[in-house]
Tab-separated table of C-alpha atoms in Angstrom:
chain	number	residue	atom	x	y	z
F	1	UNK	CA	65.362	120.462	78.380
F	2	UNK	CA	68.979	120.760	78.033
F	3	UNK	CA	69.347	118.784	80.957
F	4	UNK	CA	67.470	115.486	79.471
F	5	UNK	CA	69.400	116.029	76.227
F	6	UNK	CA	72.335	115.414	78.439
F	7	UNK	CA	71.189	112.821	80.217
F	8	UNK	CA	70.102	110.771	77.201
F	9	UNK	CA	73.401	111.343	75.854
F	10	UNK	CA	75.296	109.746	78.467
F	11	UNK	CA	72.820	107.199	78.761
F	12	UNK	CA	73.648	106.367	74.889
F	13	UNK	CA	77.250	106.071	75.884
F	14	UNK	CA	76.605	103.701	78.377
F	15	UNK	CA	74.702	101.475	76.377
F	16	UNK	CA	77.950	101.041	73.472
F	17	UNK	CA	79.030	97.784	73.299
F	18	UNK	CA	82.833	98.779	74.115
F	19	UNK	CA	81.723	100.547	77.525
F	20	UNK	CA	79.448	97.393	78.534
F	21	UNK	CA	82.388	94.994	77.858
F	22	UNK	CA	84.688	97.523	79.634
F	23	UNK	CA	82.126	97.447	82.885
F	24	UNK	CA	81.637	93.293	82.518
F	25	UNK	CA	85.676	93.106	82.460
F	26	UNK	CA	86.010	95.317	85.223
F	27	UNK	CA	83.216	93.110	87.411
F	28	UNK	CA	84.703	89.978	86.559
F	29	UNK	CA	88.273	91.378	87.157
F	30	UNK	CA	87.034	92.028	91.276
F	31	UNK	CA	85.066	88.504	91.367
F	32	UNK	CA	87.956	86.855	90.607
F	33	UNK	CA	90.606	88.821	92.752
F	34	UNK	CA	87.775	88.242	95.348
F	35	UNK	CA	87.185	84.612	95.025
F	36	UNK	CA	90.911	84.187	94.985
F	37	UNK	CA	91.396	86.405	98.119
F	38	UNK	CA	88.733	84.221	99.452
F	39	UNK	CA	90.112	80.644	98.846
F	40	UNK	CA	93.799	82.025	99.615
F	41	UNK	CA	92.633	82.764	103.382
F	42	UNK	CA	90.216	79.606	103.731
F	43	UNK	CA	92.348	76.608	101.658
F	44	UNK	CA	96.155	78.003	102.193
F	45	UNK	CA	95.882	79.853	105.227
F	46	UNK	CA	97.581	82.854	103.615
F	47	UNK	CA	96.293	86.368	102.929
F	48	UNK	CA	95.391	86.890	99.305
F	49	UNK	CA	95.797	89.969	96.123
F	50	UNK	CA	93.692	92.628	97.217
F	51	UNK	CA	95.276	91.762	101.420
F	52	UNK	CA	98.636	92.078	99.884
F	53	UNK	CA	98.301	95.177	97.890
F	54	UNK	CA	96.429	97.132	100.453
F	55	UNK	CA	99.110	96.572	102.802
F	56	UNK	CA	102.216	97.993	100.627
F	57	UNK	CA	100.284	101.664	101.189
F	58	UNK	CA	101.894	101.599	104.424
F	59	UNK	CA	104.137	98.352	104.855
F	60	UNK	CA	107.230	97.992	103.130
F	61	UNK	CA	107.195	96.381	99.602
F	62	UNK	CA	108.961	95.011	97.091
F	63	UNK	CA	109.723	97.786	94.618
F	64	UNK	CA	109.807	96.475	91.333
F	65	UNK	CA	107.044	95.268	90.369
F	66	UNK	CA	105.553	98.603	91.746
F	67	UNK	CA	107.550	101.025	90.126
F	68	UNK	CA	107.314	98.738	86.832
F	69	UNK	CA	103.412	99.390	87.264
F	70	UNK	CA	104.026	103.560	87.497
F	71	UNK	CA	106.255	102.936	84.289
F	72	UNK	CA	103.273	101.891	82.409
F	73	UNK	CA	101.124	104.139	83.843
F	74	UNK	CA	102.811	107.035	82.550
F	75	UNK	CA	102.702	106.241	79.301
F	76	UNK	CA	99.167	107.903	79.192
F	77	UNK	CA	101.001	111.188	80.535
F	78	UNK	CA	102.563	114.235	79.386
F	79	UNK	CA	106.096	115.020	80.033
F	80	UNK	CA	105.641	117.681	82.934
F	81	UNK	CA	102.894	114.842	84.286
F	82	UNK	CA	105.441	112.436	84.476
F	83	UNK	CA	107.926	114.529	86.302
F	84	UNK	CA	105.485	115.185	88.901
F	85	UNK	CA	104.298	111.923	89.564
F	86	UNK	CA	108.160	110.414	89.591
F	87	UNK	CA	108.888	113.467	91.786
F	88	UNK	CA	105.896	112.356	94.061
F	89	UNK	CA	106.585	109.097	94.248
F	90	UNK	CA	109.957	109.225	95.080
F	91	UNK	CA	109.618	111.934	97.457
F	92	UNK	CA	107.016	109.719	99.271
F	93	UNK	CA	109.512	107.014	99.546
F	94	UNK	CA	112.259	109.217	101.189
F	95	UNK	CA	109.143	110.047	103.854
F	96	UNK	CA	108.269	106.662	104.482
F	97	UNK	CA	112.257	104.998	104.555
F	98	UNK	CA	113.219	108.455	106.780
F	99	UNK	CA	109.812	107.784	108.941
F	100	UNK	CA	111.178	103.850	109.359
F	101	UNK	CA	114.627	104.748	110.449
F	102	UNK	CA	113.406	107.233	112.926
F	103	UNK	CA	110.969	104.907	114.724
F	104	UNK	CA	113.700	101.688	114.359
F	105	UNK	CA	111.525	99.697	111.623
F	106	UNK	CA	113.522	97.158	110.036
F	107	UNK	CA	112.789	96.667	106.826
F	108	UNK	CA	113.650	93.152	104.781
F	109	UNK	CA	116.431	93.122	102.005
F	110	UNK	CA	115.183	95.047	98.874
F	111	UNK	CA	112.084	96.482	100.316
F	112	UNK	CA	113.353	99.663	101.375
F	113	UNK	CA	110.843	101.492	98.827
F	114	UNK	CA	108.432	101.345	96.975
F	115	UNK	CA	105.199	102.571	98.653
F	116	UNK	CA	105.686	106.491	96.779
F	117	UNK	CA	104.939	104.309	93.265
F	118	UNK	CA	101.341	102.863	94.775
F	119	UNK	CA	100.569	106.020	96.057
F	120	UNK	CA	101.383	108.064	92.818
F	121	UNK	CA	99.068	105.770	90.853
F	122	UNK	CA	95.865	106.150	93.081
F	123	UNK	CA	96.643	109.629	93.099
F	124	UNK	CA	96.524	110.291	89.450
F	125	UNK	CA	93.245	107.870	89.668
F	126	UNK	CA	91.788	110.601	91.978
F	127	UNK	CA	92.918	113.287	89.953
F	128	UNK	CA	90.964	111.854	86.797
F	129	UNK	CA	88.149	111.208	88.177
F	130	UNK	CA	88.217	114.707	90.213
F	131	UNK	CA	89.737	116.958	87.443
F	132	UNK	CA	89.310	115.512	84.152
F	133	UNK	CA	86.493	114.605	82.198
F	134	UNK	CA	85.404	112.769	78.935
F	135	UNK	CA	87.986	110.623	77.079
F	136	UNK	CA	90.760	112.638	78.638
F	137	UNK	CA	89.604	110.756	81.937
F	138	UNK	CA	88.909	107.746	80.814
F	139	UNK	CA	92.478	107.471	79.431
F	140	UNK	CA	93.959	108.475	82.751
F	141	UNK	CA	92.053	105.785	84.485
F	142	UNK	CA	92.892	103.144	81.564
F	143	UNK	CA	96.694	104.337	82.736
F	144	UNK	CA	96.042	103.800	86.222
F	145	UNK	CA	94.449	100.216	85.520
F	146	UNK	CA	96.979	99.430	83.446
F	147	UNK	CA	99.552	99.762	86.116
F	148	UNK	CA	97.527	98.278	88.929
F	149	UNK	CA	96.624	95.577	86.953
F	150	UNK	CA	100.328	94.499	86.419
F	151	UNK	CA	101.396	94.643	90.017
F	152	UNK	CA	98.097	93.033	91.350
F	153	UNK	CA	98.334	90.082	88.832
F	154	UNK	CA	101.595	89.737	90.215
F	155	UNK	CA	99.955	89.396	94.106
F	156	UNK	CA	97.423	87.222	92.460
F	157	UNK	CA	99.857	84.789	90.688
F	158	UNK	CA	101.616	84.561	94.101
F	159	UNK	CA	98.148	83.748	95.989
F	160	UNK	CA	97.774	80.901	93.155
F	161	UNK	CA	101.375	79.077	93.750
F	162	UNK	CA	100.316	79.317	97.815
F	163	UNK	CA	97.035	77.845	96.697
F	164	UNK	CA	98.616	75.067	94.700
F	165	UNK	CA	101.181	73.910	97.883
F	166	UNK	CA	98.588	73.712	100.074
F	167	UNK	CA	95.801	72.184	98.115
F	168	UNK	CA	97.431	69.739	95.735
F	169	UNK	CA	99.633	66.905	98.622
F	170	UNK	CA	100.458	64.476	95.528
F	171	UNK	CA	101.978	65.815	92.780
F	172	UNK	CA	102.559	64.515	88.932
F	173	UNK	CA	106.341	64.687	88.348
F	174	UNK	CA	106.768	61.074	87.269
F	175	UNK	CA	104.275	60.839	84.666
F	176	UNK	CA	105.798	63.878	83.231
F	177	UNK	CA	109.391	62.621	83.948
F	178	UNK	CA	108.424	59.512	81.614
F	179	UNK	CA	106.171	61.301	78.729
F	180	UNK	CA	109.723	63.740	78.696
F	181	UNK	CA	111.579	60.558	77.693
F	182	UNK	CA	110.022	61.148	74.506
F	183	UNK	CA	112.159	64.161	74.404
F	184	UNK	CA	115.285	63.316	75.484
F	185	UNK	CA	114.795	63.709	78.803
F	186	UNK	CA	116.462	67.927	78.003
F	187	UNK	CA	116.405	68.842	81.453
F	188	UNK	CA	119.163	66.709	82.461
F	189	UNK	CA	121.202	67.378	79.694
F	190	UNK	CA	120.403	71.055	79.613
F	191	UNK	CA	121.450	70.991	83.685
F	192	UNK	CA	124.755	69.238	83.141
F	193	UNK	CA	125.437	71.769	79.799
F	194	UNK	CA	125.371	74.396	82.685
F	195	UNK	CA	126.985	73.057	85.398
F	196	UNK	CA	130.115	72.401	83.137
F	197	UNK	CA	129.707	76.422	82.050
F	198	UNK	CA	130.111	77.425	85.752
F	199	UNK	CA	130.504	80.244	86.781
F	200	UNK	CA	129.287	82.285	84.254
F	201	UNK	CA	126.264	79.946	82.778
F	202	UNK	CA	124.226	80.343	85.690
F	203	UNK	CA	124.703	84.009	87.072
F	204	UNK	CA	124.021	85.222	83.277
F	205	UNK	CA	120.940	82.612	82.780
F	206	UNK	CA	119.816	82.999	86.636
F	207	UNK	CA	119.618	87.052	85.699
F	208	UNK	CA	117.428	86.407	82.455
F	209	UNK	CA	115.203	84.223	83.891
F	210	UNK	CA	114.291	86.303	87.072
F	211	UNK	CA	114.231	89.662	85.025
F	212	UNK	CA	111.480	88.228	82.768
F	213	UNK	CA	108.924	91.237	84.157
F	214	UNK	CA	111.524	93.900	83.654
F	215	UNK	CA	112.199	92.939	79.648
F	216	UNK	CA	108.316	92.523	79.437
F	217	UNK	CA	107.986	96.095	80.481
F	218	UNK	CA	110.951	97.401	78.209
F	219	UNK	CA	108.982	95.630	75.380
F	220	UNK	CA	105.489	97.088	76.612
F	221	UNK	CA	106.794	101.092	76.830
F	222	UNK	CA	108.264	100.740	73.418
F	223	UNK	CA	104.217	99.657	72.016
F	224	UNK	CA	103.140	102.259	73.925
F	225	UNK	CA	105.191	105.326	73.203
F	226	UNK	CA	102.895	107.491	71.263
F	227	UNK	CA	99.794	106.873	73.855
F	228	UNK	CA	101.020	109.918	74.911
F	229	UNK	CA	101.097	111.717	72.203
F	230	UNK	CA	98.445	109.947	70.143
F	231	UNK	CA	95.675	109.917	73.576
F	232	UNK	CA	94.840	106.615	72.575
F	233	UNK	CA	96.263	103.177	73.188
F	234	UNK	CA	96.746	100.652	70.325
F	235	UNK	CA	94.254	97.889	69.881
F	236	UNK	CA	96.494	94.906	70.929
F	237	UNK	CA	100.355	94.775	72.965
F	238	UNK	CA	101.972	93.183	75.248
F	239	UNK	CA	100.463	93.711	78.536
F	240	UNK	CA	97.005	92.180	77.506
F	241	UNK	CA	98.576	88.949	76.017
F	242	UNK	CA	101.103	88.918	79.080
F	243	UNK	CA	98.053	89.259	82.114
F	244	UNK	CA	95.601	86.594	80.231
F	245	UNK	CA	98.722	83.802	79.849
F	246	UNK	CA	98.941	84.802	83.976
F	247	UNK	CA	95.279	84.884	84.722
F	248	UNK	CA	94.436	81.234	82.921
F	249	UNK	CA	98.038	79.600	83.642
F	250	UNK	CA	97.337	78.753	86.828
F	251	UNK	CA	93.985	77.075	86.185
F	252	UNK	CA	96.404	74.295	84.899
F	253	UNK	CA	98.295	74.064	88.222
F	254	UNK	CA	95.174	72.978	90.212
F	255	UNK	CA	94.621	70.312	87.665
F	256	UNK	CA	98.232	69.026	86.504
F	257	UNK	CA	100.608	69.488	89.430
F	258	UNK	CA	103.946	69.377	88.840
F	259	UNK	CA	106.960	70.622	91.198
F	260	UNK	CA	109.982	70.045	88.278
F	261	UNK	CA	112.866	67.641	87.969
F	262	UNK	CA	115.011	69.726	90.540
F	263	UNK	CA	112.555	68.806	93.599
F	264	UNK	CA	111.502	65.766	92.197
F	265	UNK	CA	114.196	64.147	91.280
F	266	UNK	CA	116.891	66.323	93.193
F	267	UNK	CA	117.685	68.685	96.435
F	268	UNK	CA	114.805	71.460	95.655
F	269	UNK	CA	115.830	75.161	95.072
F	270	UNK	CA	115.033	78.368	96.668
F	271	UNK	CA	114.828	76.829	100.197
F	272	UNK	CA	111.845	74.531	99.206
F	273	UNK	CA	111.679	70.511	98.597
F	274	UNK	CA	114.890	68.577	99.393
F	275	UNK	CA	116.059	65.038	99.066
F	276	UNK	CA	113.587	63.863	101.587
F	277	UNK	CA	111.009	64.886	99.563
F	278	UNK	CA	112.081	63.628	96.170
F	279	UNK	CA	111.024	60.298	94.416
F	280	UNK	CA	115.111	59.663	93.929
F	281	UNK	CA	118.147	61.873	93.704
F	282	UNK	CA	119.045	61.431	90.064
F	283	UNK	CA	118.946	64.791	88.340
F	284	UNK	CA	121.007	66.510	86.732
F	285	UNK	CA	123.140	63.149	85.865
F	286	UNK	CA	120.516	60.608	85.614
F	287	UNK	CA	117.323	60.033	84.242
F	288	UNK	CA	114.653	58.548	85.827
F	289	UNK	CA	114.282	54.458	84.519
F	290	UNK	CA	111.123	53.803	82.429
F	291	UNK	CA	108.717	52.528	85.016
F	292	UNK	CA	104.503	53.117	85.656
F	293	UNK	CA	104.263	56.252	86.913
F	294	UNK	CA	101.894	57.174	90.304
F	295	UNK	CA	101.512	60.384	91.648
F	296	UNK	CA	104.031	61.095	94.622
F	297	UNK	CA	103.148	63.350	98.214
F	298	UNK	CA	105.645	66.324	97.814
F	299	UNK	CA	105.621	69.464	101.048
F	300	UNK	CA	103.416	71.808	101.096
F	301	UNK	CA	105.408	74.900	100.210
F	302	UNK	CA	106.782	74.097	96.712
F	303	UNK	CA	104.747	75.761	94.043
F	304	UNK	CA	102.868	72.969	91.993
F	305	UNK	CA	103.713	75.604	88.897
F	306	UNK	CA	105.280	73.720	85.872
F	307	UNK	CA	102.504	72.625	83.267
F	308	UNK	CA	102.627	74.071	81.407
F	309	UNK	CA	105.425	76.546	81.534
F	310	UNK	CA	104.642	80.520	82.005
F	311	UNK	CA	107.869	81.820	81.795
F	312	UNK	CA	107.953	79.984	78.204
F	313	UNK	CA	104.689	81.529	77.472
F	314	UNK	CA	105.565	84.493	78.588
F	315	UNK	CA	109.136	84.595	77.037
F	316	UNK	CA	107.217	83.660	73.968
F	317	UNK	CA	104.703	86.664	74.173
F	318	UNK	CA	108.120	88.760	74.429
F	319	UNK	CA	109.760	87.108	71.504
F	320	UNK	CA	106.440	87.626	69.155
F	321	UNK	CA	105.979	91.379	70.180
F	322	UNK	CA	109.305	92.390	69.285
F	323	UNK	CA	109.013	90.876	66.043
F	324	UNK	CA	108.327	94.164	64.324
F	325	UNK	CA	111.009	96.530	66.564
F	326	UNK	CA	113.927	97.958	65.622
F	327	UNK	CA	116.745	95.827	65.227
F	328	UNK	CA	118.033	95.606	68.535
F	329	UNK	CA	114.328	95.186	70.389
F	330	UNK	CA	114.443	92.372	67.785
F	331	UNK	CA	117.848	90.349	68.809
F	332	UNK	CA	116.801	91.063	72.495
F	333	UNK	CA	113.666	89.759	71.966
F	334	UNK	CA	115.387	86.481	70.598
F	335	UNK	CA	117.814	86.364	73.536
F	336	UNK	CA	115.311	86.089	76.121
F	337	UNK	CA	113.529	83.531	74.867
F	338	UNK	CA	116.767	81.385	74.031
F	339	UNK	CA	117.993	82.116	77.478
F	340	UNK	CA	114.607	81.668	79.201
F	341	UNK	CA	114.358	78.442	77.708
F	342	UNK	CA	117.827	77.243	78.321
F	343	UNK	CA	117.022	78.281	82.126
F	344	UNK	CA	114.199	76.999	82.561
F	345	UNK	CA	115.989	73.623	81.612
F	346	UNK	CA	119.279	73.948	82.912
F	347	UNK	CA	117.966	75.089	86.398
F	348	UNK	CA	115.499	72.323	86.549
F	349	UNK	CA	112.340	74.181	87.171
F	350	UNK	CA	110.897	72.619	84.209
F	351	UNK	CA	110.313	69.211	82.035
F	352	UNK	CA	110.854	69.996	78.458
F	353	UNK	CA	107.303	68.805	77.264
F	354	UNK	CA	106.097	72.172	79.661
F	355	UNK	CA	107.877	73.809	77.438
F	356	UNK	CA	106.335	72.658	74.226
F	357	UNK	CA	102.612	73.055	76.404
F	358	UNK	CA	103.928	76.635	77.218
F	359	UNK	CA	104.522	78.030	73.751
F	360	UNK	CA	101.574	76.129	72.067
F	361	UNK	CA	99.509	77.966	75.085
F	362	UNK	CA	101.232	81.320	74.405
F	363	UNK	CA	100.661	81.154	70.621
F	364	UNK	CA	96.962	80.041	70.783
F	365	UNK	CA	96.119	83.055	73.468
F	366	UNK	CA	97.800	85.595	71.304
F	367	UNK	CA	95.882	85.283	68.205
F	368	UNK	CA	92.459	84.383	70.659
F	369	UNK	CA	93.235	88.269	71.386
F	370	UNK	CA	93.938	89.424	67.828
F	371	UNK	CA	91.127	87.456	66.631
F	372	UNK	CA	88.052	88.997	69.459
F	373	UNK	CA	89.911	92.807	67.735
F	374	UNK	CA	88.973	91.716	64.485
F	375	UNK	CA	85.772	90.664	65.602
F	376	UNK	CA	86.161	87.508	65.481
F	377	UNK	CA	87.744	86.171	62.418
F	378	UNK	CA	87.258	83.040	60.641
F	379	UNK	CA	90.635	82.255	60.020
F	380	UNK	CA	91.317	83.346	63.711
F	381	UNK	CA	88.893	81.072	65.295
F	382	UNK	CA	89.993	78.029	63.203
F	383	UNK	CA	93.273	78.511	64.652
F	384	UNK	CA	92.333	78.618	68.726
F	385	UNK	CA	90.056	75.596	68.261
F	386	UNK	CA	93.704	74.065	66.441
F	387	UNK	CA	96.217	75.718	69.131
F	388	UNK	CA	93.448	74.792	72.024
F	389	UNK	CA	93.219	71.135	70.541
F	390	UNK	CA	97.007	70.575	70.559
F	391	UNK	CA	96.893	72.022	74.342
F	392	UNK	CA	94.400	69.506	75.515
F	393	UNK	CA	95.872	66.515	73.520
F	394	UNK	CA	99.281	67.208	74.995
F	395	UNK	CA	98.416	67.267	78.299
F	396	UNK	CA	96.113	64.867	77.874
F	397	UNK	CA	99.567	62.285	76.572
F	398	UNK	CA	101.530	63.550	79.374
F	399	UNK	CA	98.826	62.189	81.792
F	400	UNK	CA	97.653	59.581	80.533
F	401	UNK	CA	100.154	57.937	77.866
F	402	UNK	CA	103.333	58.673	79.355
F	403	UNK	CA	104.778	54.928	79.668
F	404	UNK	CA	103.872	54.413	76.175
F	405	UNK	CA	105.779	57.858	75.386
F	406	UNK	CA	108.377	56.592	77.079
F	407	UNK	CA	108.938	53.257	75.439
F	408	UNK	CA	108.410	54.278	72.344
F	409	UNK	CA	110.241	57.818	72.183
F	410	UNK	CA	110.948	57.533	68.079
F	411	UNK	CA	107.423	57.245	67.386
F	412	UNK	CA	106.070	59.860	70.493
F	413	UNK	CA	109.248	62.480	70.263
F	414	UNK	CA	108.368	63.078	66.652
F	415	UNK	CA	104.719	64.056	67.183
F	416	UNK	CA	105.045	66.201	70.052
F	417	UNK	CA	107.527	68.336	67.803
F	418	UNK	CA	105.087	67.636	65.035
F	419	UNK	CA	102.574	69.016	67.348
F	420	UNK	CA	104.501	72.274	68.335
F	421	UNK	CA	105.385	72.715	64.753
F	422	UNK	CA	101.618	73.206	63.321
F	423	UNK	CA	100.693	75.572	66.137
F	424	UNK	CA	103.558	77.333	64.673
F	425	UNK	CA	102.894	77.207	61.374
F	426	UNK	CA	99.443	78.037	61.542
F	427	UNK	CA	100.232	80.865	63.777
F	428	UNK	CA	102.456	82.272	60.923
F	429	UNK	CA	100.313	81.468	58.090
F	430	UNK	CA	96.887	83.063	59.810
F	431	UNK	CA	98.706	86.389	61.122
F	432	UNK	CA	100.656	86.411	57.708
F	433	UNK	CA	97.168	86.991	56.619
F	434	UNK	CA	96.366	89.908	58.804
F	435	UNK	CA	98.418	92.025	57.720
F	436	UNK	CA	97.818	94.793	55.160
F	437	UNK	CA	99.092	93.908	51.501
F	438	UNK	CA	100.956	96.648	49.510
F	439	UNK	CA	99.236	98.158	46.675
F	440	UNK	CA	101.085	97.309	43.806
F	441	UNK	CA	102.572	100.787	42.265
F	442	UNK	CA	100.925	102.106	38.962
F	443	UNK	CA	102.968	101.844	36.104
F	444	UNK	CA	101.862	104.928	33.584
F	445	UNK	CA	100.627	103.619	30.501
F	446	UNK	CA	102.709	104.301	27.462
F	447	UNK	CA	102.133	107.208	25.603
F	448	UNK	CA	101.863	107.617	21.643
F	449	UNK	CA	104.495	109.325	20.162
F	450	UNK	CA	104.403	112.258	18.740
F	451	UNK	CA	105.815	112.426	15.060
């Protein structure tokens, strides 16, 4: 008898709405990391996530993004848990780095360790689910996933930029070179601002922009610090906003290719594109004329990764989660997102209308999030159809108005800021309304006085 009680109990579970969207996530998490494993072998020729991540158990990998995943795993454990697991992990490194020196493996620059941090995390997985039961477990696990999920959507956003080089030939630079006119044209001036601010512009700018995962975790552990503590983790942070701007980004790659003005209209960077490649060698000192735009072959190595911006997005995400940090999580939050923006530019990885599609795409997935917590407010949902609107529209210019942008850059310039400005606003105004008002203090009625 007891044992049916039981078993209708946990069938009850089951059947809560929470667990059932937990279980539909985690199914359509592995159908996508499969289908992109899948087209990464057949379309690029490459090996894809899951590949990648099952080989850093033995071969050497790049240790940040690994050990930034054990970070945020441990946020779920107690204090003597975490100096185990850093214990393990590290102790498996010096195994594996002692085991390659003895046997002559040479390993590439920065991936001396790395593999201890993998390990650690699928070993407190298999100590949950061995040793733990109940919510205890389940909060383990949502650790372990939490961490996984971080370095694996890094593998996957790799597999999409290899996916992108080899299945988009032509690419749309020029049509976005002429909608930026309405702009400006802030990539060339940001790149000759920096060149003249050599040599400390770029080392300073050039740190920023590739630390953009590090600050993101610095950011994440300070949300996070009572998990611990609390055994829960809070309804919305970082990490969620930061993996859904990464999983849906690169949709918009496949079908708005763009390399950036630096390989487009200059030498290329990071040992990809070069003058061969580019439609004319004019950036950082000259624009590109106003002429019809076409789309233009580029190799098949360069990342088609600029519309809209992630690191914008993402430096965005930063700047809006540290909003309500101390003081200095606050001014650091600022600083990246000033600094990511001004690389972004100055480097030439990006036009500066990706950068208006980037934030409008960051804002309008951050409140989508906030608004499926609060079960789907009104105020909430009249704000993603806005933000989504504004997305499409933009893109939709850049495309498919971007002579007329360009000719007419008083007119276009104004409404693309216009644009950005009431995604703003209304992002403001609607999460203004979320939060919880004061009660105004009582005042104690007068009393008569006694004669």
């Amino acid at each position: 008898m007891s044992r049916r009680i039981d078993r209708g109990i946990k069938l009850a579970q089951l059947r809560q709405p929470r667990v059932i969207l937990w279980v539909v996530a985690g199914v359509v998490t592995l159908g996508f990391l499969v289908g992109v494993e899948v087209v990464a072998r057949r379309c690029a020729g490459g090996a894809g996530p899951i590949t990648l991540q099952a080989r850093e158990l033995i071969f050497p990998p790049k240790p940040g993004p690994l050990y930034g995943g054990l970070a945020l795993m441990m946020v779920v454990l107690t204090r003597r848990q975490r100096f185990i697991v850093a214990g393990a992990a590290i102790g498996i490194d010096v195994v594996f780095a002692l085991g390659r020196w003895a046997v002559g493996v040479t390993t590439p620059e920065g991936h001396l360790f790395g593999n201890g941090a993998l390990w650690a995390m699928l070993g407190v997985a298999v100590f949950a689910i061995a040793r733990r039961t109940g919510r205890e477990r389940v909060l383990l696990l949502k650790g372990v996933g939490l961490g996984l999920l971080l370095v694996t959507g890094r593998k996957t956003g790799d597999a999409w930029l290899l996916i992108t080089s080899k299945t988009r030939p032509t690419v749309l630079d020029p049509y976005v070179a002429m909608a930026d006119h309405a702009l400006g044209s802030p990539s060339w001036v940001a790149g000759r601002i920096l060149q003249a601010t050599d040599p400390i512009g770029s080392p300073v700018l050039g740190w920023v922009y590739a630390q953009l995962a590090v600050a993101a975790i610095v950011v994440a552990l300070y949300q996070l610090r009572n998990v611990a503590a609390e055994r829960r983790f809070p309804r919305h942070h970082l990490v969620r906003t930061f993996l859904v701007i990464g999983l849906l980004g690169p949709a918009f790659y496949m079908v708005f290719p763009v390399v950036g003005p630096v390989f487009a209209y200059g030498p290329g960077a990071s040992g990809t594109g070069g003058v061969e490649w580019a439609v004319a060698n004019l950036w950082p000192h000259t624009p590109p004329s106003i002429s019809v735009p076409h789309p233009v072959p580029y190799d098949g190595i360069t990342p088609r990764n600029c519309m809209p911006s992630l690191h914008t997005a993402w430096a965005t995400a930063i700047f809006i989660h540290t909003r309500k940090g101390p003081r200095l999580l606050r001014y650091a939050g600022a600083f990246w997102l000033i600094a990511t923006l001004s690389a972004t530019l100055g480097f030439g990885y990006h036009y500066g209308v990706d950068l208006v599609a980037g934030m409008v795409f960051s804002l309008t997935i951050e409140v989508a999030l906030r608004t499926y917590d609060r079960g789907w407010d009104r105020s909430g949902m009249r704000f993603v159809a806005h933000g989504a609107a504004v997305f499409s529209a933009l893109l939709l210019s850049y495309r498919f108005l971007p002579w007329e942008m360009a000719e007419h850059p008083w007119l276009f310039g104004p409404l693309v800021l216009l644009a950005l400005g009431s995604v703003v606003h209304g992002y403001v105004r609607t999460t203004r309304e979320w939060e919880p008002k004061a009660a105004p203090a009582l005042r104690p009625e007068p009393q008569p006085e006694l004669v």
